[in-house]
Short mmCIF file of C-alpha atoms in Angstrom, two decimals:
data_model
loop_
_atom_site.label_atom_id
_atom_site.label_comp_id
_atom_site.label_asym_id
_atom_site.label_seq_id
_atom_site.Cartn_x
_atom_site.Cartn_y
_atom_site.Cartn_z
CA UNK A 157 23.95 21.19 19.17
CA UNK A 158 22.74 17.49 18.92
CA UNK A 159 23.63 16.70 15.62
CA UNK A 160 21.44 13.75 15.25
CA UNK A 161 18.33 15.70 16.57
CA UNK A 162 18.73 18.10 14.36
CA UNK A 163 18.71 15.77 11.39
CA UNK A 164 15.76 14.49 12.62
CA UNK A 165 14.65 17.87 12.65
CA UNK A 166 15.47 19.07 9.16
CA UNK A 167 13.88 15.56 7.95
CA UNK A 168 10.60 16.00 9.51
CA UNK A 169 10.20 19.68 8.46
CA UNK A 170 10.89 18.33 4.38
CA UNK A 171 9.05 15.27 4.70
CA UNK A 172 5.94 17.59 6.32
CA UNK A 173 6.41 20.11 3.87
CA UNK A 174 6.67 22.86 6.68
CA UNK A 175 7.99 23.57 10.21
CA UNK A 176 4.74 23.72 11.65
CA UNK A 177 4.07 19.75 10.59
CA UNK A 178 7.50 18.71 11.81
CA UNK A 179 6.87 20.75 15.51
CA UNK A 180 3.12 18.29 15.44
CA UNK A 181 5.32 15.73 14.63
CA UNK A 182 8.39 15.83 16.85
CA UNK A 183 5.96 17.26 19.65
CA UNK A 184 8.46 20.07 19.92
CA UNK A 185 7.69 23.93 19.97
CA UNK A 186 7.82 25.70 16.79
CA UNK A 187 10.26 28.15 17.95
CA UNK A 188 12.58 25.39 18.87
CA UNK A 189 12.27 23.76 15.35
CA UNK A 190 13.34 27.03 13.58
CA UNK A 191 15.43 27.44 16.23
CA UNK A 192 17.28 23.65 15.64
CA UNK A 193 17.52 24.79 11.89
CA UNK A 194 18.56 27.57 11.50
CA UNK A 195 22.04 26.39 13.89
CA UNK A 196 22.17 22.92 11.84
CA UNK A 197 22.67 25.98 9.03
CA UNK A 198 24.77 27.91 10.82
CA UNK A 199 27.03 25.38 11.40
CA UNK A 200 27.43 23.90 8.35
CA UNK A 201 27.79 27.74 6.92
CA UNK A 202 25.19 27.24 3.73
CA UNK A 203 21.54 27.71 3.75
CA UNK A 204 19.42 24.15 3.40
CA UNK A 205 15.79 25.31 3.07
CA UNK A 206 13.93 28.38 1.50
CA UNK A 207 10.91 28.97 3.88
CA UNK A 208 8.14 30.51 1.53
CA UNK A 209 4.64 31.03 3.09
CA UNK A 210 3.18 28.19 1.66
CA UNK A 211 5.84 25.82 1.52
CA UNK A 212 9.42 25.00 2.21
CA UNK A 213 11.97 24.06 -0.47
CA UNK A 214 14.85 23.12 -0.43
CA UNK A 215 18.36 24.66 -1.77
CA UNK A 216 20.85 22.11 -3.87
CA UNK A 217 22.61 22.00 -0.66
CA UNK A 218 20.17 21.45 1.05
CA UNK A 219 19.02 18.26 -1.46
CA UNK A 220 22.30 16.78 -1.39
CA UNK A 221 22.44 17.00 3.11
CA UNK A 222 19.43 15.56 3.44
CA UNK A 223 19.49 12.17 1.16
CA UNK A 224 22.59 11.65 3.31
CA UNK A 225 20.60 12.58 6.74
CA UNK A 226 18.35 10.44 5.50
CA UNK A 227 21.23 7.37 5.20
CA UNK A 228 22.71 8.25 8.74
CA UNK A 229 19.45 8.67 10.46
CA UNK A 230 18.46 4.90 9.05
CA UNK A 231 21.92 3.59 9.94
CA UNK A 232 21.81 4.93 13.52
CA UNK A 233 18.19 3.60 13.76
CA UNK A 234 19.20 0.16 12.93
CA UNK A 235 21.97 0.07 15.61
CA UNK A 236 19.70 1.20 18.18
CA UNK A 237 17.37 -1.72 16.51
CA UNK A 238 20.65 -4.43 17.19
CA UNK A 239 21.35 -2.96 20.54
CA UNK A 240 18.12 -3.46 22.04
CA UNK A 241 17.52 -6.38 20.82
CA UNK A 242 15.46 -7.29 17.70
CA UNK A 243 18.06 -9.42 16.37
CA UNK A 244 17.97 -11.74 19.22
CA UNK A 245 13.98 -12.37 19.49
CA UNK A 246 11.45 -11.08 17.74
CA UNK A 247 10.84 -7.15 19.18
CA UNK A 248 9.85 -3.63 18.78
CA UNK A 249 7.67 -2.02 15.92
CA UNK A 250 6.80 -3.53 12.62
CA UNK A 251 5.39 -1.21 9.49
CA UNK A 252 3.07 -3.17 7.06
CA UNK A 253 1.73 -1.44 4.02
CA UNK A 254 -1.05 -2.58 2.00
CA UNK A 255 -3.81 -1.90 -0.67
CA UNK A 256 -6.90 -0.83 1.14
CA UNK A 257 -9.53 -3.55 0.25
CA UNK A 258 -6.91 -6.13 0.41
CA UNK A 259 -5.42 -5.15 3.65
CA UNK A 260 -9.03 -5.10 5.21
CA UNK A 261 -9.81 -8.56 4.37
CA UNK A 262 -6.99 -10.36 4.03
CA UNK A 263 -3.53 -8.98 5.92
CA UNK A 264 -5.74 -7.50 8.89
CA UNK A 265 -6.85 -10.78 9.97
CA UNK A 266 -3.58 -12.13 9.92
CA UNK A 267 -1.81 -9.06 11.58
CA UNK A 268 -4.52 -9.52 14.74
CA UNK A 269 -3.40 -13.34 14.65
CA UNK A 270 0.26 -12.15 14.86
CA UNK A 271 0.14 -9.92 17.17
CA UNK A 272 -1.63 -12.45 20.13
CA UNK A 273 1.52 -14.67 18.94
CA UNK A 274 4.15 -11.90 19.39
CA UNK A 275 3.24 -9.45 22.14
CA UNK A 276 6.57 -7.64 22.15
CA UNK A 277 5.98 -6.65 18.98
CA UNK A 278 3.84 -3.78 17.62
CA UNK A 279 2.56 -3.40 14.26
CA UNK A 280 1.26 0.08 12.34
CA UNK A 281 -0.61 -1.27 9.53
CA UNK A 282 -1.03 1.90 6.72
CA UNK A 283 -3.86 0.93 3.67
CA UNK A 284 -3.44 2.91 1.13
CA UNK A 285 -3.91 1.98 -2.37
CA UNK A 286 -0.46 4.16 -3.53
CA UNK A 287 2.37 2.45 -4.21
CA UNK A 288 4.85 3.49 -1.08
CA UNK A 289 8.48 3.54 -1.13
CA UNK A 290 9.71 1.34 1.42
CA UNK A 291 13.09 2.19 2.04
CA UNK A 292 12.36 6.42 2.40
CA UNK A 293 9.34 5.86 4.97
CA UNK A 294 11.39 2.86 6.09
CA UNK A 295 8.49 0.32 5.76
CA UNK A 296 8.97 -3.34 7.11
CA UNK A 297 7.21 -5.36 4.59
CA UNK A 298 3.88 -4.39 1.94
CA UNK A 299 1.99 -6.75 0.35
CA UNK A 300 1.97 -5.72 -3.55
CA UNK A 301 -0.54 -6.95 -5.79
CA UNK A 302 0.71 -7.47 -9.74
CA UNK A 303 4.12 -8.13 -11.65
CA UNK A 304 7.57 -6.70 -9.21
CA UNK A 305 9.19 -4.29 -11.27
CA UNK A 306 13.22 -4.46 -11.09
CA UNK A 307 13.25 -2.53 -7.84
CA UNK A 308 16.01 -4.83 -6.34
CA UNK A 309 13.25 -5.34 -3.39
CA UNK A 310 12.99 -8.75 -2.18
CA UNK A 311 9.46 -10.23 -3.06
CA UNK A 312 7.98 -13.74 -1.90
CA UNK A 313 4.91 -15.10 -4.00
CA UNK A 314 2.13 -15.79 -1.90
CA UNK A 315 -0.86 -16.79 -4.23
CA UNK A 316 -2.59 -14.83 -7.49
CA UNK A 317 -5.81 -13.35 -7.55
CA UNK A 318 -7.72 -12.06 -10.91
CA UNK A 319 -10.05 -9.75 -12.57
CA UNK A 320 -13.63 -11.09 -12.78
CA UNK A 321 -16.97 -10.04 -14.72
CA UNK A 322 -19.92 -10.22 -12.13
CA UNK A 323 -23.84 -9.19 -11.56
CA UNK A 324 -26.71 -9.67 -9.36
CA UNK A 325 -29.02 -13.10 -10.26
CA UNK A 326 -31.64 -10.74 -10.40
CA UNK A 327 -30.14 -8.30 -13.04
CA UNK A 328 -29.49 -11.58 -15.28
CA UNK A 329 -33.15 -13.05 -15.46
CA UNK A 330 -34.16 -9.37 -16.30
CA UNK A 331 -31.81 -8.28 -18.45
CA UNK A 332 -30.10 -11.70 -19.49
CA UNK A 333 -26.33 -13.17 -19.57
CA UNK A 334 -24.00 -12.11 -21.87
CA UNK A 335 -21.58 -14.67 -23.74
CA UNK A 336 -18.95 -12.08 -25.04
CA UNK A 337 -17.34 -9.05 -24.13
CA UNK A 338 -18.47 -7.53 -27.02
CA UNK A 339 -22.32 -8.33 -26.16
CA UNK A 340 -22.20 -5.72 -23.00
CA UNK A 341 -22.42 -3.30 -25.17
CA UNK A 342 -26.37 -3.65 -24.30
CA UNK A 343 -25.70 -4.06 -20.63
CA UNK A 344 -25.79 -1.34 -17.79
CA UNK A 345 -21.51 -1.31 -16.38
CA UNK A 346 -20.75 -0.32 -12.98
CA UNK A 347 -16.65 0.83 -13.11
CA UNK A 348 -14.33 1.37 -10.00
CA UNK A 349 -12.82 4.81 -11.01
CA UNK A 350 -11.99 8.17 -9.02
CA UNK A 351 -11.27 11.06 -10.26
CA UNK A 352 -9.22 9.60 -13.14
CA UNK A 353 -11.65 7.77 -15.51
CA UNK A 354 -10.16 4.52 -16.84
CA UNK A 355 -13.28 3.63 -18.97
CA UNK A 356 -12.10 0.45 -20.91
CA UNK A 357 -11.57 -3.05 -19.49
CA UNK A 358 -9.54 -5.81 -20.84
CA UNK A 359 -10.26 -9.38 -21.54
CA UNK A 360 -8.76 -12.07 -23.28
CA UNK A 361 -9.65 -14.93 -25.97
CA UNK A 362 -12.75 -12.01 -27.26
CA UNK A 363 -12.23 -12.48 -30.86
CA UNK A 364 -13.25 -8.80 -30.99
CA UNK A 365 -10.64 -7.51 -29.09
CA UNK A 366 -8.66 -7.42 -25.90
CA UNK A 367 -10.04 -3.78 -24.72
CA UNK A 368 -13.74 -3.12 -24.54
CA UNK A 369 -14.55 0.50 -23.84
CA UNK A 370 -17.65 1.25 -21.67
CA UNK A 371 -20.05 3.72 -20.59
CA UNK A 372 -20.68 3.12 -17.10
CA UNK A 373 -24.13 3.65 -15.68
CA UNK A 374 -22.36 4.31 -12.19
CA UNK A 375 -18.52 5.10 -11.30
CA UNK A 376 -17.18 4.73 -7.67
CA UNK A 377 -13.69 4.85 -6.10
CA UNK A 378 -14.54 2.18 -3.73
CA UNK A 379 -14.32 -1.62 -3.65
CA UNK A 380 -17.35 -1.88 -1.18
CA UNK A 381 -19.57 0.59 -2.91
CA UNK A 382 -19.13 -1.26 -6.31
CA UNK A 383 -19.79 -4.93 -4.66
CA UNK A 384 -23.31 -3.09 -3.07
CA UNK A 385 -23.87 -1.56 -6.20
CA UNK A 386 -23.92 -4.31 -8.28
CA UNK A 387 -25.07 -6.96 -5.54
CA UNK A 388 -28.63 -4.50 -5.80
CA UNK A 389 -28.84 -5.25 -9.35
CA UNK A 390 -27.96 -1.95 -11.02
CA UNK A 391 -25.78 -3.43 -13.67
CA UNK A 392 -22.64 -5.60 -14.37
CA UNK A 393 -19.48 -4.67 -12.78
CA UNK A 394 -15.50 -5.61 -12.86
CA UNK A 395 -13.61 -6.12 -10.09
CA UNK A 396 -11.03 -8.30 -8.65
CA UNK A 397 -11.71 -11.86 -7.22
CA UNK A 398 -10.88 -10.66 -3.27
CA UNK A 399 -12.98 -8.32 -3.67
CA UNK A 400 -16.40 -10.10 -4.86
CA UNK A 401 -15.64 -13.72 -2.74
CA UNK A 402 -18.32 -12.91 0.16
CA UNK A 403 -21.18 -11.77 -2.69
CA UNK A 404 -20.02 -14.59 -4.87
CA UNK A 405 -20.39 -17.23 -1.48
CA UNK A 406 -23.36 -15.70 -0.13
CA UNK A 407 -24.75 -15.42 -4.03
CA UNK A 408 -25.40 -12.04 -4.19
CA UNK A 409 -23.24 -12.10 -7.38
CA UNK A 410 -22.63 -14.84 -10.18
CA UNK A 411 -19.46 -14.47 -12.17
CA UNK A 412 -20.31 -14.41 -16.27
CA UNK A 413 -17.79 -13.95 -19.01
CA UNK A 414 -14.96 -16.81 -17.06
CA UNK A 415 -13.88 -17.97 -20.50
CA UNK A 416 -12.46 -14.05 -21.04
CA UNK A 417 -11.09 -13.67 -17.36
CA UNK A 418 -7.61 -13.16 -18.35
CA UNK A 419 -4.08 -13.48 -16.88
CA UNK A 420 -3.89 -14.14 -12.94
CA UNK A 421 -2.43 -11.21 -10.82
CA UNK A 422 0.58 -12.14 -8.63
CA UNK A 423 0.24 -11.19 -5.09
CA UNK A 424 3.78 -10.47 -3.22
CA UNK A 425 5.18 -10.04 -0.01
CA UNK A 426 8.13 -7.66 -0.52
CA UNK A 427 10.86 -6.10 1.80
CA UNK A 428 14.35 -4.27 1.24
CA UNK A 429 16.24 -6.98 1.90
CA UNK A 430 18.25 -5.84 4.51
CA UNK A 431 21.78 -7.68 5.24
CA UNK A 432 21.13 -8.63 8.85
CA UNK A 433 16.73 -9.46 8.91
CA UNK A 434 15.11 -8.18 11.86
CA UNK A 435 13.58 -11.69 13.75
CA UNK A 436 10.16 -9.44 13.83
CA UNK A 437 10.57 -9.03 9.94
CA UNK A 438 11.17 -12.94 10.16
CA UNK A 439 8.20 -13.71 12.28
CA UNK A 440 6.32 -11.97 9.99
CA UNK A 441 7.42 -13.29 6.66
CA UNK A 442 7.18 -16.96 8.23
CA UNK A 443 3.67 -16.56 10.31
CA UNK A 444 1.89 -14.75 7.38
CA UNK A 445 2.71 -15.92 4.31
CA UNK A 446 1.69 -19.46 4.81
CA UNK A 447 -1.82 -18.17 6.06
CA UNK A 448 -1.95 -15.57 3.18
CA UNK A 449 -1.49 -18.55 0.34
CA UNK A 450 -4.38 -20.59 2.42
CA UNK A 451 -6.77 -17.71 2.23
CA UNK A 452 -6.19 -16.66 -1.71
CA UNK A 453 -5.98 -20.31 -2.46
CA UNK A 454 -9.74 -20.10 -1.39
CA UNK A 455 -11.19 -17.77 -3.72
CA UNK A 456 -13.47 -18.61 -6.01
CA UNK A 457 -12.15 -20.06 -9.10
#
């Protein structure tokens, strides 16, 4: 029995939530992923997984084996990493995580730049506006919008961005331009929500409070579909400065409401930290976050 393959094996089939997904993901028959299994089991003498027909679960044996497979699966990727070479020049494949909206228009650009500099190295860029854990999907670097919780990940500051209050020209010379918070009340709101409902949005310096609660005319879960919506005049709308700077330059938006605008929102690159940096991780770091600061340094303000 490979050892090794069969951790790899036993991860894939928890991480997929079946044996089916790890067989799609290995590209290896199903047979032979029951079949790698159930010896990994045998040989170790305890049973790791309970195979249900809707999902697998695991035993508190089989917990305990595979945060450790986990460990020596990483460690044995990393020497393979050192051995071919990624320590010596920059090499092999990079994994960049970031919001959706911001990773479109801001860390896309940059990857495309990066990888006509670097063309030994790949890069899988994921957008996705969860918050992933880097070190259990092993992620190279995400960009993190907001305050770094103490995660002991290592995070370099690459510019700020902020919530702003916008609408259509045409909306205010119908309906006109409110001064407070308090005043939009008479307004028609456009909120960025999903399924969840968050129906309240904060300012500051509004004497009458720093959480206004709203009864939006039109919810969407998308940055784009807000920005059309409220570029078409259908009513006022929140959203974050990234995500309004091509309505705001082309004026299909005016920003109201700046003296409530509120605290800035950090924007981070952050990594694990790893003793011994990958030169791709490097490369990276050094080729994007100078071009990062240049591009939110030229939002509107």
């Amino acid at each position: 029995m490979d050892r090794f393959e069969a951790l790899r094996t036993l991860v894939s089939a928890v991480d997929g939530g079946s044996l089916s997904a790890a067989s799609r993901m290995l590209r290896m028959p199903l047979s032979t992923v029951s079949r790698k299994i159930s010896e990994l089991e045998a040989h170790l003498t305890t049973q790791l997984l309970v195979r249900t027909p809707r999902k697998l679960l695991l035993t508190d044996a089989g917990e305990a084996f595979v945060h450790t497979a986990r460990r020596l699966l990483a460690e044995l990727d990393e020497a393979e990493r050192a051995a071919s070479g990624e320590y010596r020049e920059p090499i092999g494949e990079l994994l960049v995580t970031a919001p959706i909206a911001f990773g479109k228009l801001h860390i896309l650009p940059i990857v495309l730049d990066f990888l006509r500099a670097f063309p030994k190295v790949d890069v899988r860029l994921v957008l996705s506006d969860k918050i992933i854990d880097l070190a259990e999907n092993h992620v190279d670097v995400a960009a993190r919008l907001g305050r770094l919780p103490d995660s002991g990940l290592v995070g370099m500051r690459v510019g700020e961005v902020r919530w702003i209050t916008v609408a259509s020209p045409g909306y205010l010379a119908e309906r006109g331009t409110p001064a407070t918070p308090a005043a939009l009340a008479e307004h028609s709101c456009l909120a960025f929500e999903g399924l969840h409902t968050s129906r309240s949005w904060r300012f500051t310096g509004d004497a009458d409070g720093s959480a206004l609660a709203i009864n939006p005319r039109l919810g969407v879960n998308t940055a784009d579909a807000l920005v059309e919506a409220a570029s078409n005049g259908l009513g006022i709308a929140r959203m974050t400065s990234y995500q309004a700077a091509a309505a705001l330059r082309g004026g299909q938006l005016v920003e109201i409401l700046k003296p409530f605008v509120g605290d800035p929102i950090p924007v981070h690159l952050v990594h694990t930290g790893p003793p011994l940096v990958p030169l791709k991780l490097r490369a990276f770091l050094d080729f994007a976050a100078p071009r990062l600061r240049a591009s939110l340094g030229a939002l509107p303000r």
